[in-house]
DNA sequence: GCGCCTTTGTCGTCCAGATGACAAAGTAAG
DNA sequence: CTTACTTTGTCATCTGGACGACAAAGGCGC
């Protein structure tokens, strides 16, 4: 009991200590921020935490293109992706769509709007057939209060999102379209590599296992569809990527990464 | 004791209830996210919390342009602005500077890097003579563990940052320079209006009480210095803003807001 | 006061990428 | 197999805004 109570008093102590003693520091913060922000919240929970959370959740099945919520809806829930993929985007006044995030299985989303309780400003639609757990705000905040490690995890995911968005902003302000496309593919390959690629996979390739139209890519990096098309054609021509049944394979990851280093020089 | 202990078990209960019963929802989420993200962390703490936090802090005095930290530094501290203004920016590989945030008195910054403990990816420099409190990571995480309401506040600030950055991304991807400049001025006026404008103030005007060079503005909105100069000249010509001893006044706030609505239509 | 450095105003010039317009190729549902 | 819709590939055209270059103002330390 005393151990538990102390834990509650400082849920952050362990993590903080871990960091202090960790001597390894990665160079690629942008990639790290992406990966961290895409962290699998669900699987980071313990068995009992998962049960606690899911018992107050409601499972929903979405068909491809179903809307989970729209701008203007009240933000009453957070969601966890069970399977599939959710596209989170905003529509500017000119009708232009900007994709802010893709949420993959295990990821939590809808968190950032919870605390102010304002209306949703973004849209969430299923990018393919998708299952999500929906958790009411109150249940979720109760859960976080009762499970400090989970709260800690939530904070670190939000932090990673902040850093990832910061990088996105810098990239949009200073990189050209080809660089942005290439970087996106590398990042997506990193986070989607968990789900195994079924089709013709060649050793050494990286699989970007997300179904993306050129329009999606354009909306992700703030470019026009046509420019993305021709950029991809170019990347294909120089042998950096190839198309395998509806998705991309990065033929030589190092090739593409070197291209990114180069554009950075 | 039992009351306290229950509070610790669910630090989020109160806030969550407040939100549930709140029937007012603002329309301008972008502005709200900005304001929330600029929330005065320090003054939101109770007397005893403030003391707890500041007693393990170190006060630092910075001259204008002093660097607080640079990209590459270890992230060992969070900071709270006591007075002045801190500019947080990132430098792209091409040398282009992108300003991610200005931190005003009471604001906390450096939080997002804390949890992963990677090296800083951004620069923090004093925009003018500035005083900050520096708090070591471990002390800060201990503090958050011991003060759940403060942890809650920290989460809501991070959430607001996520939303504000999302809006910034959408704006950068879809608005032209004039719109971005105008919106920036309106936002800055909102958050800087706390500090009273000394110089020639005319009734009805909004004061953007931050010293900004055109270059700063350019770095904030991802544009070139020249374009910002001519855009400001234009805004001045149409009577939307005027320059008062080193800073701007928004002559007719509604005029500028209408201009934003217009560009949005 | 006098230099020195930073910030602004204002030119051309140039180009990455937006936009519009179609045809061709997929894909999905009947 | 057919029809209808979505997604791609590829033009040709146009432009917002980047970039370079300088002169004119400010500020500021001495």
Short mmCIF file of N, CA, C and O in Angstrom, two decimals, chain A residues 20-65:
data_model
loop_
_atom_site.label_atom_id
_atom_site.label_comp_id
_atom_site.label_asym_id
_atom_site.label_seq_id
_atom_site.Cartn_x
_atom_site.Cartn_y
_atom_site.Cartn_z
N UNK A 20 17.48 9.90 -17.12
CA UNK A 20 18.74 10.40 -16.56
C UNK A 20 19.89 9.43 -16.84
O UNK A 20 21.00 9.83 -17.12
N UNK A 21 19.58 8.14 -16.73
CA UNK A 21 20.66 7.16 -16.84
C UNK A 21 20.87 6.69 -18.27
O UNK A 21 21.70 5.85 -18.54
N UNK A 22 20.08 7.24 -19.16
CA UNK A 22 20.19 6.80 -20.54
C UNK A 22 21.23 7.65 -21.27
O UNK A 22 21.09 8.86 -21.40
N UNK A 23 22.25 6.98 -21.76
CA UNK A 23 23.33 7.75 -22.38
C UNK A 23 23.23 7.83 -23.89
O UNK A 23 24.01 8.49 -24.54
N UNK A 24 22.26 7.10 -24.44
CA UNK A 24 22.14 7.12 -25.88
C UNK A 24 21.21 8.23 -26.34
O UNK A 24 20.11 8.38 -25.85
N UNK A 25 21.67 9.01 -27.27
CA UNK A 25 20.82 10.05 -27.82
C UNK A 25 20.80 9.95 -29.33
O UNK A 25 21.85 9.95 -29.96
N UNK A 26 19.62 9.85 -29.87
CA UNK A 26 19.49 9.69 -31.30
C UNK A 26 19.77 11.02 -32.00
O UNK A 26 19.63 12.09 -31.43
N UNK A 27 20.15 10.94 -33.26
CA UNK A 27 20.42 12.15 -34.03
C UNK A 27 19.15 12.61 -34.73
O UNK A 27 18.91 13.79 -34.90
N UNK A 28 18.34 11.65 -35.15
CA UNK A 28 17.19 11.97 -35.97
C UNK A 28 15.97 12.26 -35.11
O UNK A 28 15.06 11.45 -35.00
N UNK A 29 15.95 13.43 -34.52
CA UNK A 29 14.83 13.75 -33.64
C UNK A 29 13.52 13.77 -34.41
O UNK A 29 12.49 13.39 -33.90
N UNK A 30 13.58 14.21 -35.66
CA UNK A 30 12.33 14.30 -36.42
C UNK A 30 11.70 12.93 -36.55
O UNK A 30 10.51 12.75 -36.32
N UNK A 31 12.52 11.94 -36.93
CA UNK A 31 12.02 10.59 -37.05
C UNK A 31 11.54 10.07 -35.71
O UNK A 31 10.49 9.43 -35.61
N UNK A 32 12.30 10.35 -34.67
CA UNK A 32 11.93 9.89 -33.33
C UNK A 32 10.60 10.49 -32.90
O UNK A 32 9.74 9.79 -32.38
N UNK A 33 10.45 11.78 -33.13
CA UNK A 33 9.22 12.44 -32.74
C UNK A 33 8.04 11.79 -33.45
O UNK A 33 7.01 11.51 -32.85
N UNK A 34 8.21 11.51 -34.73
CA UNK A 34 7.17 10.82 -35.49
C UNK A 34 6.83 9.48 -34.85
O UNK A 34 5.67 9.19 -34.59
N UNK A 35 7.85 8.69 -34.64
CA UNK A 35 7.61 7.36 -34.10
C UNK A 35 6.98 7.45 -32.73
O UNK A 35 6.01 6.74 -32.43
N UNK A 36 7.51 8.31 -31.89
CA UNK A 36 6.96 8.45 -30.54
C UNK A 36 5.51 8.88 -30.58
O UNK A 36 4.69 8.42 -29.80
N UNK A 37 5.21 9.79 -31.49
CA UNK A 37 3.85 10.29 -31.57
C UNK A 37 2.91 9.21 -32.11
O UNK A 37 1.72 9.23 -31.84
N UNK A 38 3.47 8.27 -32.85
CA UNK A 38 2.68 7.15 -33.35
C UNK A 38 2.73 5.97 -32.38
O UNK A 38 2.37 4.85 -32.75
N UNK A 39 3.19 6.22 -31.18
CA UNK A 39 3.36 5.13 -30.23
C UNK A 39 2.06 4.35 -30.02
O UNK A 39 0.98 4.91 -30.06
N UNK A 40 2.22 3.07 -29.81
CA UNK A 40 1.07 2.21 -29.57
C UNK A 40 0.64 2.35 -28.11
O UNK A 40 1.15 1.68 -27.23
N UNK A 41 -0.31 3.23 -27.91
CA UNK A 41 -0.77 3.51 -26.54
C UNK A 41 -1.34 2.26 -25.90
O UNK A 41 -1.01 1.92 -24.76
N UNK A 42 -2.14 1.56 -26.66
CA UNK A 42 -2.85 0.41 -26.11
C UNK A 42 -1.88 -0.65 -25.60
O UNK A 42 -1.99 -1.14 -24.47
N UNK A 43 -0.89 -0.99 -26.43
CA UNK A 43 -0.01 -2.08 -26.03
C UNK A 43 1.00 -1.63 -24.98
O UNK A 43 1.70 -2.46 -24.38
N UNK A 44 1.05 -0.33 -24.73
CA UNK A 44 1.96 0.13 -23.68
C UNK A 44 1.31 -0.01 -22.30
O UNK A 44 1.98 0.14 -21.28
N UNK A 45 0.02 -0.31 -22.30
CA UNK A 45 -0.67 -0.49 -21.03
C UNK A 45 -0.49 -1.91 -20.51
O UNK A 45 -0.27 -2.84 -21.28
N UNK A 46 -0.61 -2.04 -19.20
CA UNK A 46 -0.55 -3.37 -18.62
C UNK A 46 -1.87 -4.09 -18.88
O UNK A 46 -2.86 -3.48 -19.29
N UNK A 47 -1.87 -5.38 -18.61
CA UNK A 47 -3.07 -6.20 -18.79
C UNK A 47 -4.27 -5.58 -18.06
O UNK A 47 -5.33 -5.38 -18.64
N UNK A 48 -4.05 -5.22 -16.79
CA UNK A 48 -5.18 -4.74 -15.99
C UNK A 48 -5.60 -3.34 -16.44
O UNK A 48 -6.78 -2.99 -16.44
N UNK A 49 -4.63 -2.52 -16.84
CA UNK A 49 -4.96 -1.19 -17.34
C UNK A 49 -5.80 -1.30 -18.60
O UNK A 49 -6.81 -0.60 -18.76
N UNK A 50 -5.37 -2.18 -19.50
CA UNK A 50 -6.11 -2.36 -20.74
C UNK A 50 -7.56 -2.74 -20.44
O UNK A 50 -8.49 -2.18 -21.02
N UNK A 51 -7.72 -3.67 -19.50
CA UNK A 51 -9.09 -4.08 -19.15
C UNK A 51 -9.89 -2.91 -18.60
O UNK A 51 -11.04 -2.68 -18.99
N UNK A 52 -9.27 -2.17 -17.67
CA UNK A 52 -9.95 -1.01 -17.08
C UNK A 52 -10.43 -0.05 -18.15
O UNK A 52 -11.54 0.48 -18.08
N UNK A 53 -9.56 0.18 -19.12
CA UNK A 53 -9.89 1.17 -20.14
C UNK A 53 -10.96 0.64 -21.09
O UNK A 53 -11.94 1.33 -21.39
N UNK A 54 -10.78 -0.58 -21.53
CA UNK A 54 -11.67 -1.11 -22.57
C UNK A 54 -13.07 -1.44 -22.03
O UNK A 54 -14.04 -1.43 -22.78
N UNK A 55 -13.14 -1.69 -20.74
CA UNK A 55 -14.46 -2.04 -20.21
C UNK A 55 -15.41 -0.84 -20.25
O UNK A 55 -16.62 -1.02 -20.25
N UNK A 56 -14.85 0.38 -20.29
CA UNK A 56 -15.74 1.53 -20.42
C UNK A 56 -15.73 2.08 -21.84
O UNK A 56 -16.10 3.21 -22.09
N UNK A 57 -15.23 1.27 -22.77
CA UNK A 57 -15.17 1.74 -24.14
C UNK A 57 -16.30 1.12 -24.97
O UNK A 57 -16.94 0.16 -24.55
N UNK A 58 -16.50 1.70 -26.11
CA UNK A 58 -17.51 1.19 -27.03
C UNK A 58 -16.79 0.91 -28.34
O UNK A 58 -16.07 1.76 -28.85
N UNK A 59 -16.96 -0.26 -28.86
CA UNK A 59 -16.28 -0.59 -30.09
C UNK A 59 -17.11 -0.15 -31.29
O UNK A 59 -18.33 -0.31 -31.30
N UNK A 60 -16.46 0.42 -32.29
CA UNK A 60 -17.19 0.88 -33.46
C UNK A 60 -16.53 0.33 -34.71
O UNK A 60 -15.30 0.28 -34.80
N UNK A 61 -17.35 -0.07 -35.65
CA UNK A 61 -16.83 -0.54 -36.93
C UNK A 61 -17.12 0.48 -38.00
O UNK A 61 -18.27 0.93 -38.15
N UNK A 62 -16.10 0.87 -38.71
CA UNK A 62 -16.27 1.87 -39.75
C UNK A 62 -15.90 1.29 -41.10
O UNK A 62 -14.90 0.57 -41.22
N UNK A 63 -16.71 1.63 -42.07
CA UNK A 63 -16.34 1.28 -43.43
C UNK A 63 -15.38 2.34 -43.96
O UNK A 63 -15.30 3.44 -43.41
N UNK A 64 -14.70 2.00 -45.01
CA UNK A 64 -13.81 2.98 -45.64
C UNK A 64 -14.60 4.26 -45.95
O UNK A 64 -15.72 4.20 -46.44
N UNK A 65 -14.03 5.38 -45.60
CA UNK A 65 -14.61 6.71 -45.82
C UNK A 65 -15.71 7.11 -44.85
O UNK A 65 -16.27 8.20 -44.98
#
